[in-house]
PDB file of C-alpha atoms in Angstrom:
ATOM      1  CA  UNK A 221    -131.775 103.003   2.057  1.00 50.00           C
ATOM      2  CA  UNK A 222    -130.585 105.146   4.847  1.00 53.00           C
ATOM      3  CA  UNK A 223    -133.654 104.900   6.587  1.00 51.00           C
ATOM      4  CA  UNK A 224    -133.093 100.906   6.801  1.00 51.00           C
ATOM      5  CA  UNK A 225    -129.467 101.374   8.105  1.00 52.00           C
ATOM      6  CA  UNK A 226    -131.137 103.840  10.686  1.00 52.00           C
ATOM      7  CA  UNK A 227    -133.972 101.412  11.855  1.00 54.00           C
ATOM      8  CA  UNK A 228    -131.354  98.588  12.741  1.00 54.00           C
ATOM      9  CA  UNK A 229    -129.652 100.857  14.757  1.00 53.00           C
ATOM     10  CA  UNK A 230    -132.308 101.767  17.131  1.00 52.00           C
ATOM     11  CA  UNK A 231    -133.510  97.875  16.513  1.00 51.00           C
ATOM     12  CA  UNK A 232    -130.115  96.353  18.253  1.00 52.00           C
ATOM     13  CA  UNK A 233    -129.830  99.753  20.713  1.00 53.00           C
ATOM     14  CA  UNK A 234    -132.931  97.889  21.768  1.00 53.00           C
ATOM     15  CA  UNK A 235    -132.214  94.860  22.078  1.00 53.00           C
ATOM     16  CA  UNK A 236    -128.918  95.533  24.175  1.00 51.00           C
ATOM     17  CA  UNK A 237    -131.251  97.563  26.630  1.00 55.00           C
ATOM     18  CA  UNK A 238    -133.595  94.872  26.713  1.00 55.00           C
ATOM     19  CA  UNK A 239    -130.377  92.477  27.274  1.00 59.00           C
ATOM     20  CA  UNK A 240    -129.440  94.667  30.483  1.00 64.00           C
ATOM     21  CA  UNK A 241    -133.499  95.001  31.695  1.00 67.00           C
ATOM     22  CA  UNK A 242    -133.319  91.075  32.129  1.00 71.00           C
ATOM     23  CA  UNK A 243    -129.976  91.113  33.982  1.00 73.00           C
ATOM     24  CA  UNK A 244    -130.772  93.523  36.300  1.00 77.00           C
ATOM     25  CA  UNK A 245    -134.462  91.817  37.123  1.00 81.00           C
ATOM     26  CA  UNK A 246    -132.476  88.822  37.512  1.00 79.00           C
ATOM     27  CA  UNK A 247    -130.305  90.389  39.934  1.00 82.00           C
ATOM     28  CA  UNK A 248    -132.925  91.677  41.741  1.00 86.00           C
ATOM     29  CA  UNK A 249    -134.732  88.228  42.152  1.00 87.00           C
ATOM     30  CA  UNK A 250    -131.325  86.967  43.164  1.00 86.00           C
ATOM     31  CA  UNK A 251    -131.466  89.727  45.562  1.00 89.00           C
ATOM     32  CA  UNK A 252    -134.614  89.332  47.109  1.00 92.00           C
ATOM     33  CA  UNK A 253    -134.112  84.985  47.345  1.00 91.00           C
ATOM     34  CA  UNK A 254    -130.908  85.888  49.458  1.00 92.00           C
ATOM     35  CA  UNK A 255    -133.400  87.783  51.916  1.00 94.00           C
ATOM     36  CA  UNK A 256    -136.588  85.504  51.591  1.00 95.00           C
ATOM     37  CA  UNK A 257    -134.395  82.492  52.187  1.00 95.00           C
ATOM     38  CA  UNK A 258    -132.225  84.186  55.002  1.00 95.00           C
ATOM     39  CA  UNK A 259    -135.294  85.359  56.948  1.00 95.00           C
ATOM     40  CA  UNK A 260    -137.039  82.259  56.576  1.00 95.00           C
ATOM     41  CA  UNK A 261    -134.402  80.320  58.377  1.00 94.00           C
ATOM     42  CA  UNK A 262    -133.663  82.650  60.698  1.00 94.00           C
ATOM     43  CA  UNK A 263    -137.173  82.256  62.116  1.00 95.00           C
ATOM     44  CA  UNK A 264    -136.584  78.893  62.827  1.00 94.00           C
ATOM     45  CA  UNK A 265    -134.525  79.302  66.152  1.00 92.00           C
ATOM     46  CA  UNK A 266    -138.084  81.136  67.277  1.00 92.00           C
ATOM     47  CA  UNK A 267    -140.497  78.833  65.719  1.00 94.00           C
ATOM     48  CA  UNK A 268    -138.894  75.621  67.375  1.00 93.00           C
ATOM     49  CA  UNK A 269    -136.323  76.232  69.963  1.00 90.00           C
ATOM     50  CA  UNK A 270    -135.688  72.641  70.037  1.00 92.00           C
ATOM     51  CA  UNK A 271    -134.671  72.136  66.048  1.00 92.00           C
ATOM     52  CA  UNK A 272    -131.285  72.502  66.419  1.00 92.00           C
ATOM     53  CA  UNK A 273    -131.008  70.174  69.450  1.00 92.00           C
ATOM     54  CA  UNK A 274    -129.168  67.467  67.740  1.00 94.00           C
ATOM     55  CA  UNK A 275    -125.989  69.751  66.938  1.00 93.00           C
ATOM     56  CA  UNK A 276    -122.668  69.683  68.650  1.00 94.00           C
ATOM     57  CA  UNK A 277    -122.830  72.523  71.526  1.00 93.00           C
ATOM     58  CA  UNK A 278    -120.447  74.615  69.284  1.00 92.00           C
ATOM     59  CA  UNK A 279    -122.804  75.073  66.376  1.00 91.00           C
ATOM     60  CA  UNK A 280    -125.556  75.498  68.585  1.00 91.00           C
ATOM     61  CA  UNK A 281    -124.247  78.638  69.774  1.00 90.00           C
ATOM     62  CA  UNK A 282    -124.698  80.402  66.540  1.00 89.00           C
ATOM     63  CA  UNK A 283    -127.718  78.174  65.207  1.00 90.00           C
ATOM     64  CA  UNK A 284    -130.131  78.959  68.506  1.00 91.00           C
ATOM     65  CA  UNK A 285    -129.732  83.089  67.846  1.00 92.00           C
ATOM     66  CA  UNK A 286    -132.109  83.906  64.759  1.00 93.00           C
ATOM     67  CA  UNK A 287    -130.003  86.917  63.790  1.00 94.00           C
ATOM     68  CA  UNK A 288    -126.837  84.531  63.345  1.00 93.00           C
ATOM     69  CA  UNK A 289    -128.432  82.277  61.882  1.00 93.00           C
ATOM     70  CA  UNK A 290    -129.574  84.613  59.206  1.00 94.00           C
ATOM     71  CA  UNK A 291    -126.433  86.301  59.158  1.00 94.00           C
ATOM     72  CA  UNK A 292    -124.423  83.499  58.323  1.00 94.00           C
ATOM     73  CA  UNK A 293    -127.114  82.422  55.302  1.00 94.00           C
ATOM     74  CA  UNK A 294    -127.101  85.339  53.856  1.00 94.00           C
ATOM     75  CA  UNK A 295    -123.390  85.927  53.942  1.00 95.00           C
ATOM     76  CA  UNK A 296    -123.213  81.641  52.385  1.00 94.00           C
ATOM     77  CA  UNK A 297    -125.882  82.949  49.576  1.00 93.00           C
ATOM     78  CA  UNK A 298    -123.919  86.091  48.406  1.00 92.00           C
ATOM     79  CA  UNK A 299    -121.186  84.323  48.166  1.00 92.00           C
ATOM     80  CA  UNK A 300    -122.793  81.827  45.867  1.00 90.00           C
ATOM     81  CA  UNK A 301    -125.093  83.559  44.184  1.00 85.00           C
ATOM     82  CA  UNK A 302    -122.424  86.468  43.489  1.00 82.00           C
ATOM     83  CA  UNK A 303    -118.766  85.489  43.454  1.00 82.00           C
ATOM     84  CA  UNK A 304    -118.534  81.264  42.844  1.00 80.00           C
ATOM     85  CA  UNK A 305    -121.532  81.056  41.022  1.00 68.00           C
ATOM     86  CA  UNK A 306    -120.744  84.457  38.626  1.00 63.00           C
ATOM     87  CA  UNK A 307    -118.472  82.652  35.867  1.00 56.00           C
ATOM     88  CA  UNK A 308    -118.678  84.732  33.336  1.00 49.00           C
ATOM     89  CA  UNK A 309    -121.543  86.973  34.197  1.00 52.00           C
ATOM     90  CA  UNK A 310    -120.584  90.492  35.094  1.00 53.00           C
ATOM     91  CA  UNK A 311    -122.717  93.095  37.897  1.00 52.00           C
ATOM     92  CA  UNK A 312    -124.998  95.132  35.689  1.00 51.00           C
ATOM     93  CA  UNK A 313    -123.540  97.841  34.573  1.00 51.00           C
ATOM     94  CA  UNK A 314    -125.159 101.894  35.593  1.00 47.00           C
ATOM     95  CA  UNK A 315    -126.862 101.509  32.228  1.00 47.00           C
ATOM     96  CA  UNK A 316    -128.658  98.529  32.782  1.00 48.00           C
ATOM     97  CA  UNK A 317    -129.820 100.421  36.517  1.00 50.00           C
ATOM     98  CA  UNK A 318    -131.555 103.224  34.132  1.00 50.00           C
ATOM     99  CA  UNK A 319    -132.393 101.485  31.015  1.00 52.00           C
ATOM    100  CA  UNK A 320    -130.656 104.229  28.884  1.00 51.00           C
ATOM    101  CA  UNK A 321    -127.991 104.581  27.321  1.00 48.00           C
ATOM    102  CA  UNK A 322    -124.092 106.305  29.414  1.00 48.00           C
ATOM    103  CA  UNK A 323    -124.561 109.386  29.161  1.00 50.00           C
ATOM    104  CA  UNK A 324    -128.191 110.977  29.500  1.00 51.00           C
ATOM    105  CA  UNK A 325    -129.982 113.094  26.935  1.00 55.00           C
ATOM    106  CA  UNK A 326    -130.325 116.676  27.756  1.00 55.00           C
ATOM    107  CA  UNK A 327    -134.343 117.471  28.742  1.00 57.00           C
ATOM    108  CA  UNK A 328    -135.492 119.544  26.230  1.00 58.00           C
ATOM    109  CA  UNK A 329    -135.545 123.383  26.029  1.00 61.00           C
ATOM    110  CA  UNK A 330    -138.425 125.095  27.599  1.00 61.00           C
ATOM    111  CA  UNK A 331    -140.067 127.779  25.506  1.00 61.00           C
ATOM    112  CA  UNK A 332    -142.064 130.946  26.727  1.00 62.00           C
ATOM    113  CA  UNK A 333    -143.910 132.348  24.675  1.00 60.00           C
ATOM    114  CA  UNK A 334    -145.456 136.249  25.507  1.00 61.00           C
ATOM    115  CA  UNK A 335    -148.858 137.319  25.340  1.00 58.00           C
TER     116      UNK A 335
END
């Protein structure tokens, strides 16, 4: 009977690590959108100089520089993705960065043995 009280503890200490695995890959692909997506349309400005031709003069002084342009996207996507978008999520925590548990368990002892 003990051993049955034992395996559901390592069962749900599993489970919550496999809980915080799939946040932080989330995060991650979150992460690496912002940059795909902020990249992307930063390249426009160089692709086709003319794109932004139809804007007023104003916005066409931060649309026609690449690294605005990009700037500005990726500041507008962390703010989405990370602060009006969160609800009721919450950042992964340092235990979901190394899939173990607070506090780490000590290496074990090495052992020398004489000849």
């Amino acid at each position: 009977m003990a051993e049955g009280l034992g395996d559901g503890g390592q069962a749900r200490d599993d489970q919550g690590r496999s809980q915080q695995g799939g946040e932080l890959r989330r995060c991650q692909a979150e992460r690496v959108l912002i940059v795909a997506i902020s990249l992307g349309i930063g390249v426009i400005p160089m692709a086709s100089p003319d794109f932004y031709h139809a804007f007023p003069e104003s916005v066409r002084i931060v649309l026609d520089s690449g690294i605005s342009t990009g700037c500005v996207v990726a500041v507008l996507l962390n703010l989405s993705f990370n602060h009006l978008g969160r609800g009721t999520r919450t950042a992964p925590t340092s235990t979901a960065l190394t899939g173990h548990g607070a506090t780490p368990e000590p290496a074990p002892a090495r052992t020398t043995h004489a000849h």
